[in-house]
Amino acid sequence: MRLVQRIILFIYCALVVMAFAPSSYGQVNNQSKPAIKIVIDYSPPYIMEQNGKITGIATQIVESALSAKQVSTDIKQLPWTDVKLSVDSEKVLSFWWHINKQREKSWLFSKPIYQAEYVFLARKAVRFYWTRFDQLRPYKIGLSHIQSYGEVFDSYIQYLNTEKTLSDFSAIKKLLDGQLDAILIEKSMAFYLMNYLTDEERQRLELFEEQVLHKEPYFLVCAKFFNNCSYYINQLNEGLKLLKNSGRYEAIIRSNRTLNEN
């Protein structure tokens, strides 16, 4: 009888120990999980270095989405040409890419991490106004020398008075100098660059942020040969959904579309 009691007591003690053990074991296991390497290059304000840390709108979105799914990240900066080589040859992630047919052959793409929105920034003095393309004819408009604005607008450019600009910042300077009446610029980029202007310069410009002429999505990618590629794509997609449902996604966008006080 005593032997039976001892066996029962032993089993009870073992069950008590097991009841408290799993959470600590789980934590150790989770902490030991290696971070996924992500390779990028700088493209302010979407990916940039600030106070020794890689940040930016797109970086914040990707890190927050993966963190929401308990995926830790190790972000490394490389030149864009090396970034592509790394994605093609290593088991890494990358973001801030467009979809094209060539890339789709070897890469998997997430849902859009960011939707670029192209709007007009104009001089207030010209009383810029538009709801149709033909209403843009009186103005001299600055366009990026490398950016497409969608098939419809691109086909209409031939009827407009336009000038190709080397950079968004140089285009803004031409606006302020009166050489251009308006420029097309990505909305977040407009806020980012206007924060480098004086109050007097800002007061001379007007951003038509509600009238979006063209949208362009950007994605997180990884190579199909990477066995865990689909897993990380799914984790990112699920994390994005959590961010959007919680309002965190829009909060990140809004926080990067503000003008600082000079």
Coordinates of N, CA and C in Angstrom, one line a residue, residues 28-186:
V28 N 12.9 29.9 -24.2 CA 14.2 29.7 -24.6 C 14.3 29.3 -26.1
N29 N 13.4 28.5 -26.5 CA 13.3 28.0 -27.9 C 13.1 29.2 -28.8
N30 N 12.1 30.1 -28.4 CA 11.8 31.2 -29.3 C 12.9 32.2 -29.4
Q31 N 13.6 32.4 -28.2 CA 14.7 33.4 -28.2 C 15.9 32.9 -29.1
S32 N 16.0 31.6 -29.2 CA 17.2 31.0 -29.9 C 17.0 31.0 -31.4
K33 N 15.7 31.3 -31.8 CA 15.4 31.2 -33.3 C 16.2 32.3 -34.0
P34 N 17.0 32.0 -35.0 CA 17.8 33.1 -35.7 C 16.9 34.1 -36.4
A35 N 17.4 35.3 -36.5 CA 16.8 36.4 -37.2 C 16.9 36.1 -38.7
I36 N 15.9 36.5 -39.5 CA 16.0 36.3 -40.9 C 16.7 37.6 -41.5
K37 N 17.7 37.3 -42.4 CA 18.5 38.4 -43.0 C 17.7 39.0 -44.1
I38 N 17.7 40.4 -44.1 CA 17.0 41.2 -45.1 C 18.1 42.1 -45.7
V39 N 18.2 42.1 -47.0 CA 19.2 43.0 -47.7 C 18.4 44.1 -48.4
I40 N 18.9 45.3 -48.3 CA 18.3 46.5 -48.9 C 19.4 47.5 -49.3
D41 N 19.0 48.5 -50.0 CA 19.8 49.7 -50.2 C 19.0 50.9 -49.8
Y42 N 19.7 52.0 -49.5 CA 19.0 53.2 -49.1 C 18.2 53.9 -50.2
S43 N 17.0 54.3 -49.8 CA 16.1 55.0 -50.8 C 15.2 55.9 -49.9
P44 N 15.8 57.0 -49.3 CA 15.0 57.9 -48.5 C 13.8 58.5 -49.2
P45 N 12.6 58.6 -48.4 CA 12.5 58.4 -47.0 C 11.9 57.0 -46.7
Y46 N 12.0 56.1 -47.6 CA 11.4 54.8 -47.5 C 12.3 53.8 -46.8
I47 N 13.6 53.9 -47.1 CA 14.7 53.1 -46.5 C 15.8 54.1 -46.3
M48 N 16.2 54.3 -45.0 CA 17.3 55.3 -44.8 C 18.0 55.0 -43.4
E49 N 19.1 55.6 -43.2 CA 19.9 55.5 -42.0 C 19.6 56.7 -41.1
Q50 N 19.3 56.5 -39.9 CA 19.1 57.7 -39.0 C 19.6 57.3 -37.6
N51 N 20.5 58.1 -37.1 CA 21.2 57.8 -35.8 C 21.8 56.4 -35.7
G52 N 22.4 56.0 -36.8 CA 23.0 54.7 -36.9 C 22.1 53.5 -37.0
K53 N 20.9 53.8 -37.3 CA 19.9 52.7 -37.4 C 19.2 52.8 -38.8
I54 N 18.9 51.6 -39.4 CA 18.2 51.6 -40.6 C 16.7 51.7 -40.4
T55 N 16.1 52.7 -40.9 CA 14.7 53.0 -40.7 C 14.0 53.5 -42.0
G56 N 13.0 54.3 -41.9 CA 12.3 54.7 -43.0 C 10.9 54.1 -43.1
I57 N 10.0 54.7 -43.9 CA 8.6 54.2 -43.9 C 8.5 52.7 -44.2
A58 N 9.1 52.3 -45.3 CA 9.0 50.9 -45.7 C 9.7 50.0 -44.7
T59 N 10.8 50.4 -44.1 CA 11.5 49.6 -43.1 C 10.6 49.4 -41.9
Q60 N 10.0 50.5 -41.4 CA 9.1 50.4 -40.3 C 8.0 49.5 -40.5
I61 N 7.4 49.5 -41.7 CA 6.3 48.7 -42.0 C 6.7 47.2 -42.0
V62 N 7.8 46.9 -42.7 CA 8.2 45.5 -42.8 C 8.6 45.0 -41.4
E63 N 9.4 45.7 -40.6 CA 9.8 45.3 -39.3 C 8.6 45.1 -38.4
S64 N 7.7 46.0 -38.4 CA 6.5 45.9 -37.6 C 5.6 44.7 -37.9
A65 N 5.5 44.5 -39.3 CA 4.6 43.4 -39.7 C 5.2 42.0 -39.3
L66 N 6.5 41.9 -39.5 CA 7.2 40.6 -39.1 C 7.2 40.4 -37.6
S67 N 7.4 41.6 -36.9 CA 7.5 41.5 -35.4 C 6.1 41.1 -34.9
A68 N 5.0 41.5 -35.6 CA 3.7 41.1 -35.1 C 3.5 39.6 -35.2
K69 N 4.3 38.9 -36.0 CA 4.3 37.5 -36.2 C 5.5 36.8 -35.5
Q70 N 6.1 37.5 -34.6 CA 7.3 37.0 -33.8 C 8.4 36.6 -34.7
V71 N 8.6 37.3 -35.8 CA 9.8 37.1 -36.7 C 10.8 38.2 -36.5
S72 N 12.0 37.9 -36.0 CA 13.0 38.9 -35.8 C 13.8 39.1 -37.1
T73 N 14.4 40.3 -37.3 CA 15.0 40.6 -38.6 C 16.4 41.1 -38.4
D74 N 17.3 40.9 -39.4 CA 18.6 41.4 -39.4 C 18.8 42.1 -40.7
I75 N 18.7 43.4 -40.7 CA 18.7 44.2 -42.0 C 20.1 44.7 -42.3
K76 N 20.5 44.4 -43.5 CA 21.8 44.7 -44.0 C 21.7 45.6 -45.2
Q77 N 22.6 46.7 -45.3 CA 22.6 47.6 -46.4 C 23.7 47.2 -47.4
L78 N 23.3 47.1 -48.7 CA 24.2 46.8 -49.8 C 23.9 47.7 -51.0
P79 N 24.7 47.9 -51.9 CA 24.3 48.6 -53.2 C 23.2 47.8 -53.9
W80 N 22.3 48.5 -54.5 CA 21.2 47.8 -55.1 C 21.6 46.6 -56.0
T81 N 22.7 46.8 -56.8 CA 23.1 45.7 -57.7 C 23.5 44.4 -56.9
D82 N 24.1 44.7 -55.7 CA 24.5 43.5 -54.8 C 23.3 43.0 -54.1
V83 N 22.3 43.8 -53.9 CA 21.1 43.3 -53.2 C 20.4 42.3 -54.1
K84 N 20.3 42.6 -55.4 CA 19.6 41.6 -56.3 C 20.4 40.3 -56.4
L85 N 21.8 40.4 -56.4 CA 22.6 39.2 -56.5 C 22.4 38.4 -55.2
S86 N 22.3 39.1 -54.1 CA 22.1 38.3 -52.8 C 20.7 37.6 -52.8
V87 N 19.7 38.3 -53.3 CA 18.4 37.6 -53.4 C 18.4 36.4 -54.3
D88 N 19.1 36.5 -55.4 CA 19.2 35.5 -56.4 C 20.1 34.3 -55.9
S89 N 21.0 34.5 -55.0 CA 22.0 33.5 -54.6 C 21.9 33.0 -53.2
E90 N 21.3 33.8 -52.3 CA 21.3 33.5 -50.9 C 19.9 33.4 -50.3
K91 N 19.8 32.8 -49.1 CA 18.5 32.6 -48.5 C 18.2 33.9 -47.7
V92 N 17.8 34.9 -48.4 CA 17.5 36.2 -47.7 C 16.2 36.8 -48.2
L93 N 15.7 37.8 -47.5 CA 14.6 38.6 -48.0 C 15.1 40.0 -48.5
S94 N 14.2 40.7 -49.2 CA 14.5 42.0 -49.6 C 13.2 42.7 -49.8
F95 N 13.2 44.1 -49.7 CA 12.0 44.8 -50.0 C 12.2 46.1 -50.7
W96 N 11.2 46.7 -51.2 CA 11.2 47.9 -52.1 C 11.5 47.5 -53.5
W97 N 10.7 46.5 -54.0 CA 10.8 46.0 -55.4 C 9.4 46.1 -56.1
H98 N 9.5 46.4 -57.4 CA 8.3 46.3 -58.2 C 8.2 44.9 -58.8
I99 N 7.0 44.5 -59.2 CA 6.8 43.2 -59.9 C 7.1 43.4 -61.4
N100 N 7.8 42.5 -62.0 CA 7.9 42.5 -63.5 C 8.0 41.0 -63.9
K101 N 7.8 40.7 -65.1 CA 7.7 39.3 -65.6 C 9.0 38.6 -65.4
Q102 N 10.1 39.3 -65.6 CA 11.4 38.6 -65.4 C 11.6 38.2 -63.9
R103 N 11.3 39.1 -63.0 CA 11.5 38.8 -61.6 C 10.5 37.7 -61.1
E104 N 9.3 37.7 -61.7 CA 8.3 36.7 -61.3 C 8.8 35.2 -61.6
K105 N 9.7 35.1 -62.5 CA 10.2 33.8 -62.9 C 11.0 33.1 -61.7
S106 N 11.7 34.0 -61.0 CA 12.6 33.4 -59.9 C 12.3 33.9 -58.5
W107 N 11.4 34.9 -58.3 CA 11.1 35.4 -57.0 C 9.6 35.2 -56.7
L108 N 9.4 35.2 -55.4 CA 8.0 35.2 -54.8 C 7.8 36.6 -54.3
F109 N 6.6 37.2 -54.4 CA 6.3 38.5 -54.0 C 5.2 38.5 -52.9
S110 N 5.4 39.4 -51.9 CA 4.4 39.5 -50.9 C 3.2 40.4 -51.4
K111 N 2.3 40.6 -50.5 CA 1.3 41.6 -50.8 C 2.0 43.0 -50.7
P112 N 1.4 44.0 -51.3 CA 2.1 45.3 -51.3 C 2.4 45.8 -49.9
I113 N 3.7 46.2 -49.6 CA 4.0 46.7 -48.3 C 3.8 48.3 -48.3
Y114 N 3.8 48.9 -49.5 CA 3.6 50.3 -49.6 C 3.0 50.7 -51.0
Q115 N 2.1 51.6 -51.0 CA 1.5 52.0 -52.2 C 2.0 53.5 -52.5
A116 N 2.9 53.6 -53.4 CA 3.4 55.0 -53.8 C 2.3 55.7 -54.4
E117 N 2.1 57.0 -54.1 CA 1.0 57.8 -54.6 C 1.6 59.1 -55.2
Y118 N 1.5 59.3 -56.5 CA 2.0 60.5 -57.2 C 1.0 61.6 -57.3
V119 N 1.4 62.7 -56.8 CA 0.5 63.9 -56.7 C 1.3 65.1 -57.2
F120 N 0.6 66.2 -57.4 CA 1.2 67.5 -57.9 C 1.6 68.3 -56.7
L121 N 2.8 68.9 -56.8 CA 3.2 70.0 -55.9 C 3.4 71.2 -56.8
A122 N 2.7 72.3 -56.5 CA 2.7 73.4 -57.4 C 3.0 74.7 -56.7
R123 N 3.4 75.7 -57.4 CA 3.5 77.1 -56.9 C 2.1 77.7 -56.7
K124 N 1.9 78.3 -55.5 CA 0.6 78.9 -55.3 C 0.3 80.0 -56.2
A125 N 1.4 80.7 -56.7 CA 1.3 81.9 -57.5 C 0.6 81.6 -58.8
V126 N 0.7 80.3 -59.3 CA 0.1 80.0 -60.6 C -1.3 79.6 -60.5
R127 N -1.8 79.5 -59.3 CA -3.2 79.0 -59.1 C -3.5 77.7 -59.8
F128 N -2.7 76.7 -59.5 CA -2.8 75.4 -60.2 C -4.1 74.8 -59.9
Y129 N -4.7 74.2 -60.9 CA -6.0 73.5 -60.8 C -6.1 72.4 -61.9
W130 N -6.5 71.2 -61.4 CA -6.8 70.2 -62.4 C -7.7 69.1 -61.9
T131 N -8.6 68.7 -62.8 CA -9.4 67.5 -62.6 C -9.3 66.6 -63.8
R132 N -8.9 67.2 -64.9 CA -8.7 66.4 -66.2 C -7.3 66.7 -66.8
F133 N -6.8 65.8 -67.5 CA -5.4 66.0 -68.1 C -5.4 67.2 -69.0
D134 N -6.4 67.5 -69.7 CA -6.3 68.7 -70.6 C -6.2 70.0 -69.9
Q135 N -6.6 70.0 -68.6 CA -6.5 71.2 -67.8 C -5.0 71.5 -67.4
L136 N -4.2 70.5 -67.6 CA -2.7 70.7 -67.3 C -2.0 71.4 -68.4
R137 N -2.6 71.6 -69.5 CA -1.8 72.2 -70.7 C -1.2 73.6 -70.4
P138 N -1.9 74.5 -69.7 CA -1.3 75.8 -69.5 C 0.0 75.8 -68.6
Y139 N 0.3 74.7 -67.9 CA 1.4 74.7 -66.9 C 2.6 74.1 -67.5
K140 N 3.8 74.5 -67.0 CA 5.0 73.8 -67.2 C 5.3 72.9 -66.1
I141 N 5.3 71.6 -66.4 CA 5.3 70.5 -65.4 C 6.6 69.8 -65.4
G142 N 7.2 69.6 -64.2 CA 8.4 68.8 -64.0 C 8.1 67.4 -63.8
L143 N 8.8 66.5 -64.6 CA 8.6 65.0 -64.4 C 9.9 64.4 -64.2
S144 N 9.9 63.3 -63.4 CA 11.2 62.5 -63.2 C 11.7 61.9 -64.5
H145 N 13.0 61.9 -64.7 CA 13.5 61.3 -66.0 C 13.5 59.8 -66.0
I146 N 13.2 59.2 -64.8 CA 13.2 57.7 -64.8 C 11.8 57.1 -64.4
Q147 N 10.9 58.0 -64.0 CA 9.6 57.5 -63.4 C 8.5 57.4 -64.5
S148 N 7.8 56.3 -64.5 CA 6.5 56.1 -65.3 C 5.4 56.5 -64.4
Y149 N 4.4 57.2 -65.0 CA 3.2 57.6 -64.2 C 1.9 56.8 -64.7
G150 N 2.1 55.7 -65.2 CA 1.0 54.9 -65.7 C 0.8 55.1 -67.2
E151 N 0.3 54.1 -67.9 CA 0.2 54.1 -69.3 C -0.7 55.3 -69.8
V152 N -1.8 55.6 -69.1 CA -2.7 56.6 -69.6 C -2.0 58.0 -69.6
F153 N -1.4 58.3 -68.4 CA -0.8 59.6 -68.3 C 0.4 59.7 -69.2
D154 N 1.2 58.6 -69.2 CA 2.4 58.6 -70.0 C 2.1 58.9 -71.5
S155 N 1.0 58.4 -72.0 CA 0.6 58.6 -73.4 C 0.1 60.0 -73.6
Y156 N -0.3 60.7 -72.6 CA -0.8 62.1 -72.7 C 0.3 63.1 -72.6
I157 N 1.5 62.7 -72.1 CA 2.6 63.7 -71.8 C 3.0 64.5 -73.1
Q158 N 2.8 63.8 -74.3 CA 3.2 64.5 -75.5 C 2.4 65.8 -75.8
Y159 N 1.2 65.9 -75.1 CA 0.4 67.1 -75.3 C 0.6 68.2 -74.3
L160 N 1.6 67.9 -73.4 CA 1.8 68.8 -72.3 C 3.2 69.5 -72.4
N161 N 3.3 70.6 -71.7 CA 4.6 71.3 -71.6 C 5.3 70.8 -70.4
T162 N 6.3 69.9 -70.6 CA 7.0 69.2 -69.5 C 8.5 69.3 -69.6
E163 N 9.1 69.1 -68.5 CA 10.6 69.1 -68.5 C 11.0 67.9 -67.6
K164 N 12.0 67.2 -68.0 CA 12.5 66.1 -67.3 C 13.5 66.6 -66.2
T165 N 13.4 66.2 -65.0 CA 14.2 66.6 -63.9 C 15.1 65.5 -63.4
L166 N 16.3 65.8 -62.9 CA 17.2 64.8 -62.4 C 16.9 64.2 -61.1
S167 N 16.2 65.0 -60.2 CA 15.8 64.5 -58.9 C 14.6 65.3 -58.4
D168 N 14.0 64.8 -57.4 CA 12.8 65.5 -56.8 C 13.2 66.8 -56.2
F169 N 14.4 66.8 -55.5 CA 14.8 68.0 -54.8 C 15.2 69.1 -55.8
S170 N 15.9 68.7 -56.9 CA 16.2 69.7 -57.9 C 14.9 70.3 -58.6
A171 N 13.9 69.4 -58.7 CA 12.6 69.9 -59.2 C 11.9 70.9 -58.3
I172 N 12.0 70.7 -57.0 CA 11.4 71.6 -56.1 C 12.2 72.9 -56.1
K173 N 13.5 72.9 -56.3 CA 14.2 74.1 -56.4 C 13.8 74.9 -57.7
K174 N 13.6 74.2 -58.7 CA 13.1 74.9 -60.0 C 11.7 75.4 -59.8
L175 N 10.9 74.8 -59.0 CA 9.6 75.4 -58.6 C 9.8 76.7 -57.9
L176 N 10.6 76.7 -56.9 CA 10.8 77.9 -56.1 C 11.5 79.0 -56.9
D177 N 12.3 78.6 -57.9 CA 12.9 79.6 -58.8 C 12.0 80.1 -59.9
G178 N 10.8 79.6 -60.0 CA 9.8 80.0 -61.0 C 10.1 79.3 -62.4
Q179 N 11.0 78.4 -62.5 CA 11.2 77.7 -63.8 C 10.2 76.6 -64.1
L180 N 9.5 76.2 -63.1 CA 8.4 75.2 -63.3 C 7.2 75.7 -62.5
D181 N 6.0 75.3 -63.0 CA 4.7 75.7 -62.3 C 4.3 74.6 -61.4
A182 N 4.6 73.3 -61.7 CA 4.2 72.2 -60.9 C 5.1 71.0 -61.2
I183 N 5.2 70.1 -60.2 CA 5.9 68.8 -60.5 C 5.1 67.7 -60.0
L184 N 5.3 66.5 -60.5 CA 4.7 65.3 -60.0 C 5.7 64.6 -59.1
I185 N 5.2 64.3 -57.9 CA 6.1 63.7 -56.9 C 5.4 62.8 -56.0
E186 N 6.1 61.7 -55.5 CA 5.4 60.8 -54.6 C 5.1 61.5 -53.3

